[in-house]
Amino acid sequence: MKDRYRNILKLAAVAAAATTLACSEAPTDVQSVSPSASASAEHFWDALATTRWNTRATHLLQFTTPTPPNGQAWASRTLTYLSLAQYRAALAATAPTNRSKHPSISAAVGRASVDILTHLYMETPGYSPPSAIPATLEQMLAADRSAPGWPGEANTDVALGDAIGRQVAAAVWSQAQSDGYTAPATVTAFNAVQATRAVGAGYWVPNGAAVRSLWGVRPFFLDPATELIVAPPPPSFADLQTAAAEVLSIKTSGTLAERQSHDSIANFWNKVPANGPFTAGEWNQHAVAMIESHHRTEIEAARILAYANAAAFDSQIECFTTKYHYWVARPAQVNNAIIPLFSTPNHPSYPSGHSCISSAFGAMLSYAFPDQASRDLMTAAVDEAGISRVYAGIHYMFDIHEGHAVGERAATKARAGSLE
């Protein structure tokens, strides 16, 4: 599994080598991000505005300090609305019209990306990001437009594309305001759930303020009335003890080399900044590598990212609705011989959020890239992301299995739905 998955990392390394955002050794300094452009593109897939701005967004997620509150969910929501704005901008720029000029699709996607990222960073309640972010994004956009690009864009209207991107971003931002993420009523309802939480053997005990994630947020495709609590009940306390003993055995058995390998996998998938751009950001980076290696067009790239992110977004809503319905204790709360490899996220165990997100992305990318090699890579990546949390001592195996089911359900609904 690990050897197959490492092929994905090779693809990601190729994408990273061509990234338009140089990694800074000073993550607190947003201005250290280099606003380089798609220099002298020889192939259209190297000049996609969608993947270029997605890469920039994941870099910001990883290296901007302070990190936003509710960071994992905030990152996923940011990438979801970014990719939605990109997709709708690309559609609008290529829609048949009676205009005498053809709008620049790159300009539309670029402007939509800058505007939606500016909104998300600068207008999130309770978050004070570096004030230089808007100007830095505008500098990147200006650099893109002054650099040599793909010849197919040479005769398009940049100003018209820019106007389309701005209009689309405004509409997507308005949609984001109605999803309930920042609504006081959502926070109030979550606090009410916390106040009546189940207590006793086998129930999770928070350490300070619980993480809300996307609990209570409006999904794109799932029906909130019937599709948010469909997971089966968790094991009894006796079976929970058995499951915790299995986690302890997995963490402590094997040779030293095997245990070190398990720790390495666990640390790799623990994508808390600056180790990574959160789990959703990690999967976006893999998606970008797949898009570029498969030579997808701008519209195709935007569609793949939009639907994959929306599916992952919905998977987290179901995941955290389920978590706070069953309140399952973490393995170390059931068996104190388990020493987690790193800080345990402050929310219930069942199901695994990593597996929910990873499975949703894996299923959507397998659908977008149906060749057997790509599907094998996605399966290996999803499996490794899931087992990494058991290696870390913070999840049971049944958390992983149900997380896979949640992600696959969200992907199935996304494939049947519409973001147009």
mmCIF file of C-alpha atoms in Angstrom, residues 223-398:
data_model
loop_
_atom_site.group_PDB
_atom_site.id
_atom_site.type_symbol
_atom_site.label_atom_id
_atom_site.label_comp_id
_atom_site.label_asym_id
_atom_site.label_seq_id
_atom_site.Cartn_x
_atom_site.Cartn_y
_atom_site.Cartn_z
ATOM 1 C CA ASP A 223 -30.666 15.998 2.424
ATOM 2 C CA PRO A 224 -30.333 17.414 5.969
ATOM 3 C CA ALA A 225 -33.593 15.762 7.011
ATOM 4 C CA THR A 226 -32.714 12.188 6.058
ATOM 5 C CA GLU A 227 -29.032 11.802 5.153
ATOM 6 C CA LEU A 228 -26.985 13.174 8.037
ATOM 7 C CA ILE A 229 -27.396 10.409 10.631
ATOM 8 C CA VAL A 230 -27.379 7.130 8.765
ATOM 9 C CA ALA A 231 -24.328 5.456 10.302
ATOM 10 C CA PRO A 232 -25.071 2.415 12.480
ATOM 11 C CA PRO A 233 -24.734 2.754 16.252
ATOM 12 C CA PRO A 234 -21.190 2.285 17.584
ATOM 13 C CA PRO A 235 -20.109 -0.826 19.508
ATOM 14 C CA SER A 236 -21.096 -1.449 23.105
ATOM 15 C CA PHE A 237 -18.662 -0.412 25.827
ATOM 16 C CA ALA A 238 -17.319 -3.975 26.091
ATOM 17 C CA ASP A 239 -16.687 -4.057 22.354
ATOM 18 C CA LEU A 240 -15.199 -0.571 22.566
ATOM 19 C CA GLN A 241 -12.669 -1.892 25.056
ATOM 20 C CA THR A 242 -11.792 -4.670 22.616
ATOM 21 C CA ALA A 243 -11.409 -2.134 19.807
ATOM 22 C CA ALA A 244 -9.146 0.010 21.986
ATOM 23 C CA ALA A 245 -7.007 -3.038 22.779
ATOM 24 C CA GLU A 246 -6.657 -3.577 19.023
ATOM 25 C CA VAL A 247 -5.430 0.008 18.621
ATOM 26 C CA LEU A 248 -2.865 -0.541 21.387
ATOM 27 C CA SER A 249 -1.694 -3.756 19.730
ATOM 28 C CA ILE A 250 -1.303 -2.062 16.348
ATOM 29 C CA LYS A 251 0.688 0.771 17.931
ATOM 30 C CA THR A 252 3.030 -1.408 19.977
ATOM 31 C CA SER A 253 3.500 -4.624 18.001
ATOM 32 C CA GLY A 254 5.955 -5.282 15.189
ATOM 33 C CA THR A 255 9.634 -4.552 14.830
ATOM 34 C CA LEU A 256 11.164 -1.180 15.629
ATOM 35 C CA ALA A 257 11.421 -0.452 11.900
ATOM 36 C CA GLU A 258 7.733 -1.276 11.414
ATOM 37 C CA ARG A 259 6.668 0.951 14.311
ATOM 38 C CA GLN A 260 8.816 3.779 12.982
ATOM 39 C CA SER A 261 7.236 3.341 9.556
ATOM 40 C CA HIS A 262 3.771 3.537 11.125
ATOM 41 C CA ASP A 263 4.723 6.696 12.987
ATOM 42 C CA SER A 264 6.053 8.200 9.759
ATOM 43 C CA ILE A 265 2.759 7.517 7.985
ATOM 44 C CA ALA A 266 0.783 8.966 10.900
ATOM 45 C CA ASN A 267 2.890 12.119 10.935
ATOM 46 C CA PHE A 268 2.697 12.494 7.176
ATOM 47 C CA TRP A 269 -1.112 12.556 7.223
ATOM 48 C CA ASN A 270 -1.319 14.876 10.225
ATOM 49 C CA LYS A 271 -1.649 17.932 7.998
ATOM 50 C CA VAL A 272 -1.945 20.606 10.655
ATOM 51 C CA PRO A 273 -0.023 23.732 9.515
ATOM 52 C CA ALA A 274 2.872 24.136 9.006
ATOM 53 C CA ASN A 275 3.117 20.375 8.395
ATOM 54 C CA GLY A 276 0.472 20.688 5.683
ATOM 55 C CA PRO A 277 -2.558 22.599 4.415
ATOM 56 C CA PHE A 278 -5.031 20.564 6.500
ATOM 57 C CA THR A 279 -6.492 17.318 5.141
ATOM 58 C CA ALA A 280 -8.647 18.973 2.486
ATOM 59 C CA GLY A 281 -5.659 20.977 1.263
ATOM 60 C CA GLU A 282 -3.561 17.827 0.995
ATOM 61 C CA TRP A 283 -6.207 16.199 -1.175
ATOM 62 C CA ASN A 284 -6.500 19.302 -3.334
ATOM 63 C CA GLN A 285 -2.778 19.080 -3.990
ATOM 64 C CA HIS A 286 -3.172 15.459 -5.098
ATOM 65 C CA ALA A 287 -6.109 16.462 -7.304
ATOM 66 C CA VAL A 288 -4.022 19.188 -8.956
ATOM 67 C CA ALA A 289 -1.217 16.702 -9.636
ATOM 68 C CA MET A 290 -3.705 14.291 -11.226
ATOM 69 C CA ILE A 291 -5.296 17.044 -13.319
ATOM 70 C CA GLU A 292 -1.941 18.165 -14.679
ATOM 71 C CA SER A 293 -0.587 14.679 -15.310
ATOM 72 C CA HIS A 294 -3.789 13.789 -17.199
ATOM 73 C CA HIS A 295 -3.726 17.042 -19.248
ATOM 74 C CA ARG A 296 -7.195 18.245 -18.318
ATOM 75 C CA THR A 297 -8.605 21.482 -19.752
ATOM 76 C CA GLU A 298 -9.548 24.544 -17.708
ATOM 77 C CA ILE A 299 -13.236 23.628 -17.587
ATOM 78 C CA GLU A 300 -12.462 20.019 -16.715
ATOM 79 C CA ALA A 301 -10.025 21.029 -13.975
ATOM 80 C CA ALA A 302 -12.495 23.462 -12.447
ATOM 81 C CA ARG A 303 -15.282 20.891 -12.520
ATOM 82 C CA ILE A 304 -13.162 18.149 -10.923
ATOM 83 C CA LEU A 305 -12.045 20.393 -8.066
ATOM 84 C CA ALA A 306 -15.499 21.880 -7.492
ATOM 85 C CA TYR A 307 -17.292 18.547 -7.216
ATOM 86 C CA ALA A 308 -14.530 16.869 -5.189
ATOM 87 C CA ASN A 309 -14.406 19.708 -2.684
ATOM 88 C CA ALA A 310 -18.187 19.908 -2.387
ATOM 89 C CA ALA A 311 -18.371 16.155 -1.770
ATOM 90 C CA ALA A 312 -15.703 16.415 0.944
ATOM 91 C CA PHE A 313 -17.554 19.396 2.433
ATOM 92 C CA ASP A 314 -20.763 17.377 2.669
ATOM 93 C CA SER A 315 -18.910 14.371 4.081
ATOM 94 C CA GLN A 316 -17.712 16.490 7.008
ATOM 95 C CA ILE A 317 -21.232 17.698 7.723
ATOM 96 C CA GLU A 318 -22.479 14.119 7.962
ATOM 97 C CA CYS A 319 -19.328 13.092 9.834
ATOM 98 C CA PHE A 320 -19.686 15.669 12.587
ATOM 99 C CA THR A 321 -23.436 15.296 12.844
ATOM 100 C CA THR A 322 -22.772 11.618 13.529
ATOM 101 C CA LYS A 323 -19.935 12.340 15.952
ATOM 102 C CA TYR A 324 -22.128 14.526 18.130
ATOM 103 C CA HIS A 325 -25.032 12.114 17.907
ATOM 104 C CA TYR A 326 -23.124 9.119 19.308
ATOM 105 C CA TRP A 327 -20.384 10.802 21.421
ATOM 106 C CA VAL A 328 -17.926 7.897 21.172
ATOM 107 C CA ALA A 329 -14.856 8.150 23.406
ATOM 108 C CA ARG A 330 -11.403 8.258 21.864
ATOM 109 C CA PRO A 331 -9.237 5.115 22.255
ATOM 110 C CA ALA A 332 -7.004 6.686 24.919
ATOM 111 C CA GLN A 333 -10.110 7.586 26.946
ATOM 112 C CA VAL A 334 -11.087 3.906 26.985
ATOM 113 C CA ASN A 335 -7.610 2.451 27.472
ATOM 114 C CA ASN A 336 -5.112 4.725 29.193
ATOM 115 C CA ALA A 337 -2.205 2.540 28.063
ATOM 116 C CA ILE A 338 -2.617 4.138 24.614
ATOM 117 C CA ILE A 339 -0.326 7.135 24.194
ATOM 118 C CA PRO A 340 -1.340 9.112 21.092
ATOM 119 C CA LEU A 341 1.487 10.114 18.792
ATOM 120 C CA PHE A 342 0.270 13.717 18.720
ATOM 121 C CA SER A 343 -2.493 15.865 20.118
ATOM 122 C CA THR A 344 -5.900 14.252 19.713
ATOM 123 C CA PRO A 345 -8.481 16.456 17.942
ATOM 124 C CA ASN A 346 -11.068 17.753 20.372
ATOM 125 C CA HIS A 347 -14.170 16.016 19.059
ATOM 126 C CA PRO A 348 -15.683 12.507 19.377
ATOM 127 C CA SER A 349 -14.079 9.514 17.716
ATOM 128 C CA TYR A 350 -16.790 7.962 15.528
ATOM 129 C CA PRO A 351 -16.448 8.245 12.563
ATOM 130 C CA SER A 352 -12.973 9.395 11.474
ATOM 131 C CA GLY A 353 -12.982 12.845 9.899
ATOM 132 C CA HIS A 354 -9.791 12.032 7.978
ATOM 133 C CA SER A 355 -11.471 9.012 6.430
ATOM 134 C CA CYS A 356 -14.657 10.925 5.611
ATOM 135 C CA ILE A 357 -12.716 13.610 3.727
ATOM 136 C CA SER A 358 -10.242 11.196 2.119
ATOM 137 C CA SER A 359 -12.889 8.765 0.933
ATOM 138 C CA ALA A 360 -15.000 11.529 -0.583
ATOM 139 C CA PHE A 361 -11.992 12.864 -2.476
ATOM 140 C CA GLY A 362 -10.753 9.411 -3.429
ATOM 141 C CA ALA A 363 -14.128 8.416 -4.841
ATOM 142 C CA MET A 364 -14.520 11.653 -6.803
ATOM 143 C CA LEU A 365 -10.997 11.484 -8.231
ATOM 144 C CA SER A 366 -11.452 7.825 -9.153
ATOM 145 C CA TYR A 367 -14.580 8.878 -11.020
ATOM 146 C CA ALA A 368 -12.720 11.712 -12.777
ATOM 147 C CA PHE A 369 -9.702 9.521 -13.618
ATOM 148 C CA PRO A 370 -11.161 6.048 -14.184
ATOM 149 C CA ASP A 371 -8.051 4.320 -15.543
ATOM 150 C CA GLN A 372 -6.970 1.436 -13.347
ATOM 151 C CA ALA A 373 -3.628 2.962 -12.354
ATOM 152 C CA SER A 374 -5.283 6.147 -11.084
ATOM 153 C CA ARG A 375 -7.970 4.209 -9.230
ATOM 154 C CA ASP A 376 -5.312 2.043 -7.574
ATOM 155 C CA LEU A 377 -3.430 5.161 -6.482
ATOM 156 C CA MET A 378 -6.573 6.679 -4.998
ATOM 157 C CA THR A 379 -7.441 3.481 -3.154
ATOM 158 C CA ALA A 380 -3.932 3.296 -1.700
ATOM 159 C CA ALA A 381 -4.047 6.936 -0.620
ATOM 160 C CA VAL A 382 -7.462 6.607 1.050
ATOM 161 C CA ASP A 383 -6.383 3.427 2.840
ATOM 162 C CA GLU A 384 -3.165 5.015 4.086
ATOM 163 C CA ALA A 385 -4.887 8.205 5.238
ATOM 164 C CA GLY A 386 -7.342 6.114 7.235
ATOM 165 C CA ILE A 387 -4.923 3.688 8.884
ATOM 166 C CA SER A 388 -2.626 6.610 9.734
ATOM 167 C CA ARG A 389 -5.079 7.665 12.441
ATOM 168 C CA VAL A 390 -5.005 4.212 14.007
ATOM 169 C CA TYR A 391 -1.208 4.247 13.892
ATOM 170 C CA ALA A 392 -1.397 7.582 15.738
ATOM 171 C CA GLY A 393 -3.575 6.020 18.437
ATOM 172 C CA ILE A 394 -6.468 8.437 18.006
ATOM 173 C CA HIS A 395 -9.042 6.292 16.153
ATOM 174 C CA TYR A 396 -10.462 2.771 16.176
ATOM 175 C CA MET A 397 -10.627 0.626 13.060
ATOM 176 C CA PHE A 398 -14.426 0.915 13.000
#
